[in-house]
């Protein structure tokens, strides 16, 4: 009998290594994915200030960075919407 967690890439350190025999591998991965950002946020101190962001803000270039990020995200959103429309059209043609 094969171990489904071993096949999914968790190996012997998956749910059985943690003592969670009743949990699925996805639950363990979800737990790890939710726990890691919380640990990183807890590790930061108040004295950690990003000098690069201060310099960009001081020169007024932070607005250029925000504009570029906004344009890239808008482009990705437009691409996904057009792709969804194309896939929907192909599905309708296939069903007819």
Coordinates of N, CA and C in Angstrom, one line a residue:
X1 N 0.8 -1.2 0.0 CA 0.0 0.0 0.0 C 0.9 1.2 0.0
X2 N 0.6 2.1 -1.0 CA 1.5 3.3 -1.1 C 0.9 4.4 -0.2
X3 N 1.8 5.3 0.2 CA 1.5 6.4 1.0 C 1.2 7.6 0.0
X4 N 0.0 8.2 0.2 CA -0.4 9.3 -0.8 C 0.4 10.5 -0.5
X5 N 0.9 10.8 0.7 CA 1.7 12.0 1.0 C 3.1 11.8 0.5
X6 N 3.6 10.6 0.5 CA 4.9 10.3 0.0 C 4.9 10.6 -1.6
X7 N 3.8 10.2 -2.2 CA 3.7 10.4 -3.7 C 3.5 11.9 -4.0
X8 N 3.0 12.7 -3.1 CA 2.8 14.1 -3.4 C 4.0 14.9 -3.1
X9 N 5.1 14.3 -2.7 CA 6.3 15.1 -2.5 C 6.7 15.4 -1.1
X10 N 5.8 15.0 -0.1 CA 6.2 15.4 1.3 C 7.1 14.4 1.9
X11 N 7.2 13.2 1.3 CA 8.1 12.2 1.9 C 7.8 11.8 3.3
X12 N 8.8 11.3 4.0 CA 8.6 10.8 5.3 C 8.4 11.9 6.3
X13 N 8.7 13.1 5.9 CA 8.5 14.3 6.9 C 7.2 15.0 6.7
X14 N 6.2 14.3 6.0 CA 4.9 14.9 5.8 C 4.1 14.9 7.0
X15 N 2.8 14.6 6.9 CA 1.9 14.6 8.0 C 2.3 13.6 9.1
X16 N 2.9 12.4 8.7 CA 3.2 11.4 9.7 C 4.4 11.9 10.5
X17 N 5.3 12.6 10.0 CA 6.4 13.1 10.8 C 5.9 14.2 11.8
X18 N 4.8 14.8 11.5 CA 4.2 15.8 12.5 C 3.2 15.1 13.4
X19 N 2.9 13.9 13.3 CA 2.0 13.2 14.1 C 0.5 13.5 13.8
X20 N 0.3 13.9 12.5 CA -1.0 14.3 12.1 C -1.5 13.2 11.1
X21 N -1.8 12.0 11.6 CA -2.1 10.9 10.8 C -3.5 11.0 10.1
X22 N -4.4 11.8 10.7 CA -5.7 11.9 10.1 C -5.8 13.1 9.1
X23 N -4.8 13.9 9.0 CA -4.8 15.1 8.2 C -4.3 14.7 6.8
X24 N -4.8 15.4 5.8 CA -4.3 15.2 4.4 C -3.1 16.1 4.2
X25 N -2.4 15.8 3.1 CA -1.2 16.6 2.7 C -1.6 18.0 2.4
X26 N -2.7 18.2 1.8 CA -3.1 19.6 1.5 C -3.3 20.4 2.8
X27 N -3.8 19.8 3.8 CA -4.0 20.6 5.1 C -2.7 21.0 5.7
X28 N -1.7 20.1 5.6 CA -0.4 20.4 6.1 C 0.2 21.5 5.3
X29 N 0.1 21.4 4.0 CA 0.7 22.5 3.1 C 0.0 23.8 3.4
X30 N -1.3 23.8 3.6 CA -2.0 25.0 3.9 C -1.6 25.6 5.2
X31 N -1.4 24.7 6.2 CA -0.9 25.2 7.5 C 0.5 25.8 7.4
X32 N 1.4 25.2 6.6 CA 2.7 25.8 6.5 C 2.6 27.1 5.7
X33 N 1.8 27.1 4.7 CA 1.7 28.4 3.9 C 1.1 29.5 4.7
X34 N 0.3 29.2 5.7 CA -0.3 30.3 6.5 C 0.6 30.6 7.7
X35 N 1.5 29.7 8.1 CA 2.3 29.9 9.3 C 3.6 30.7 8.9
X36 N 4.2 30.5 7.7 CA 5.4 31.1 7.4 C 5.4 32.6 7.3
X37 N 4.3 33.2 6.7 CA 4.3 34.7 6.7 C 4.1 35.3 8.1
X38 N 3.4 34.6 8.9 CA 3.3 35.1 10.3 C 4.6 35.0 11.1
X39 N 5.4 34.0 10.8 CA 6.7 33.9 11.5 C 7.6 35.0 10.9
X40 N 7.5 35.3 9.6 CA 8.4 36.4 9.1 C 8.0 37.7 9.6
X41 N 6.7 38.0 9.8 CA 6.3 39.3 10.3 C 6.7 39.4 11.8
X42 N 6.7 38.3 12.5 CA 7.1 38.4 13.9 C 8.6 38.6 14.1
X43 N 9.3 38.2 13.0 CA 10.8 38.4 13.1 C 11.3 39.8 12.8
X44 N 10.4 40.6 12.3 CA 10.8 42.0 11.9 C 10.7 42.9 13.2
X45 N 11.6 43.8 13.3 CA 11.6 44.7 14.4 C 11.3 46.1 13.9
X46 N 11.0 47.0 14.8 CA 10.6 48.4 14.4 C 11.8 49.2 13.9
X47 N 13.0 48.7 14.1 CA 14.2 49.4 13.6 C 14.5 49.1 12.2
X48 N 13.9 48.1 11.6 CA 14.1 47.7 10.2 C 13.4 48.7 9.3
X49 N 14.1 49.6 8.7 CA 13.5 50.6 7.8 C 14.1 50.4 6.5
X50 N 13.2 50.4 5.4 CA 13.8 50.2 4.1 C 14.3 51.5 3.6
X51 N 15.6 51.6 3.4 CA 16.3 52.8 3.0 C 15.9 53.2 1.5
X52 N 15.8 52.1 0.7 CA 15.5 52.3 -0.7 C 14.1 53.0 -0.9
X53 N 13.1 52.6 -0.1 CA 11.8 53.2 -0.2 C 11.8 54.6 0.2
X54 N 12.6 54.9 1.3 CA 12.7 56.3 1.7 C 13.4 57.2 0.7
X55 N 14.4 56.6 0.0 CA 15.1 57.4 -1.1 C 14.1 57.6 -2.2
X56 N 13.4 56.6 -2.6 CA 12.5 56.8 -3.7 C 11.4 57.8 -3.4
X57 N 10.9 57.7 -2.2 CA 9.9 58.6 -1.7 C 10.4 60.1 -1.7
X58 N 11.6 60.2 -1.2 CA 12.2 61.5 -1.2 C 12.4 62.2 -2.5
X59 N 12.8 61.3 -3.5 CA 13.0 61.9 -4.9 C 11.7 62.0 -5.7
X60 N 10.6 61.4 -5.2 CA 9.3 61.4 -5.9 C 9.2 60.3 -6.9
X61 N 10.2 59.4 -6.9 CA 10.1 58.3 -7.9 C 9.3 57.1 -7.4
X62 N 8.8 57.2 -6.2 CA 7.9 56.1 -5.8 C 6.6 56.0 -6.6
X63 N 6.2 57.2 -7.0 CA 5.0 57.3 -7.9 C 5.2 56.6 -9.2
X64 N 6.4 56.6 -9.7 CA 6.7 55.9 -11.0 C 6.6 54.4 -10.8
X65 N 7.2 54.0 -9.6 CA 7.1 52.6 -9.3 C 5.7 52.1 -9.1
X66 N 4.9 52.9 -8.4 CA 3.5 52.5 -8.2 C 2.8 52.5 -9.6
X67 N 3.0 53.4 -10.4 CA 2.4 53.5 -11.8 C 2.8 52.3 -12.6
X68 N 4.0 51.9 -12.6 CA 4.5 50.7 -13.4 C 3.8 49.5 -12.9
X69 N 3.8 49.3 -11.6 CA 3.2 48.1 -11.0 C 1.7 48.1 -11.3
X70 N 1.0 49.2 -11.3 CA -0.4 49.3 -11.6 C -0.7 48.9 -13.1
X71 N 0.2 49.4 -14.0 CA 0.0 49.1 -15.4 C 0.2 47.6 -15.6
X72 N 1.2 47.0 -15.0 CA 1.5 45.6 -15.2 C 0.3 44.8 -14.7
X73 N -0.2 45.1 -13.5 CA -1.3 44.3 -13.0 C -2.6 44.5 -13.8
X74 N -2.8 45.7 -14.3 CA -3.9 45.9 -15.2 C -3.8 45.1 -16.5
X75 N -2.6 45.1 -17.0 CA -2.3 44.3 -18.2 C -2.6 42.8 -18.0
X76 N -2.1 42.3 -16.9 CA -2.4 40.9 -16.5 C -3.9 40.6 -16.4
X77 N -4.6 41.5 -15.7 CA -6.0 41.4 -15.6 C -6.7 41.4 -16.9
X78 N -6.4 42.3 -17.8 CA -7.0 42.4 -19.1 C -6.7 41.1 -19.9
X79 N -5.5 40.6 -19.8 CA -5.1 39.3 -20.5 C -6.0 38.2 -20.0
X80 N -6.2 38.1 -18.7 CA -7.0 37.0 -18.1 C -8.4 37.1 -18.5
X81 N -8.9 38.3 -18.5 CA -10.3 38.5 -19.0 C -10.5 38.1 -20.4
X82 N -9.6 38.5 -21.3 CA -9.7 38.1 -22.7 C -9.5 36.6 -22.9
X83 N -8.6 36.0 -22.1 CA -8.4 34.6 -22.2 C -9.7 33.8 -21.7
X84 N -10.3 34.3 -20.7 CA -11.6 33.7 -20.2 C -12.7 33.8 -21.2
X85 N -12.8 34.9 -21.9 CA -13.8 35.1 -23.0 C -13.5 34.1 -24.1
X86 N -12.3 33.9 -24.5 CA -11.9 33.0 -25.6 C -12.3 31.6 -25.2
X87 N -11.9 31.2 -24.0 CA -12.2 29.8 -23.6 C -13.7 29.6 -23.5
X88 N -14.4 30.6 -23.0 CA -15.9 30.5 -22.9 C -16.5 30.3 -24.3
X89 N -16.0 31.1 -25.2 CA -16.5 31.0 -26.6 C -16.2 29.6 -27.2
X90 N -15.0 29.1 -27.0 CA -14.6 27.7 -27.5 C -15.5 26.7 -26.8
X91 N -15.8 26.8 -25.5 CA -16.6 25.9 -24.8 C -18.1 25.9 -25.4
X92 N -18.6 27.1 -25.7 CA -19.9 27.1 -26.3 C -19.9 26.5 -27.7
X93 N -18.9 26.7 -28.5 CA -18.8 26.1 -29.8 C -18.7 24.6 -29.7
X94 N -18.0 24.1 -28.7 CA -17.8 22.7 -28.5 C -19.1 22.0 -28.1
X95 N -19.9 22.7 -27.3 CA -21.2 22.2 -26.8 C -22.3 22.2 -27.9
X96 N -22.1 23.0 -28.9 CA -23.1 23.1 -30.0 C -23.0 22.0 -31.0

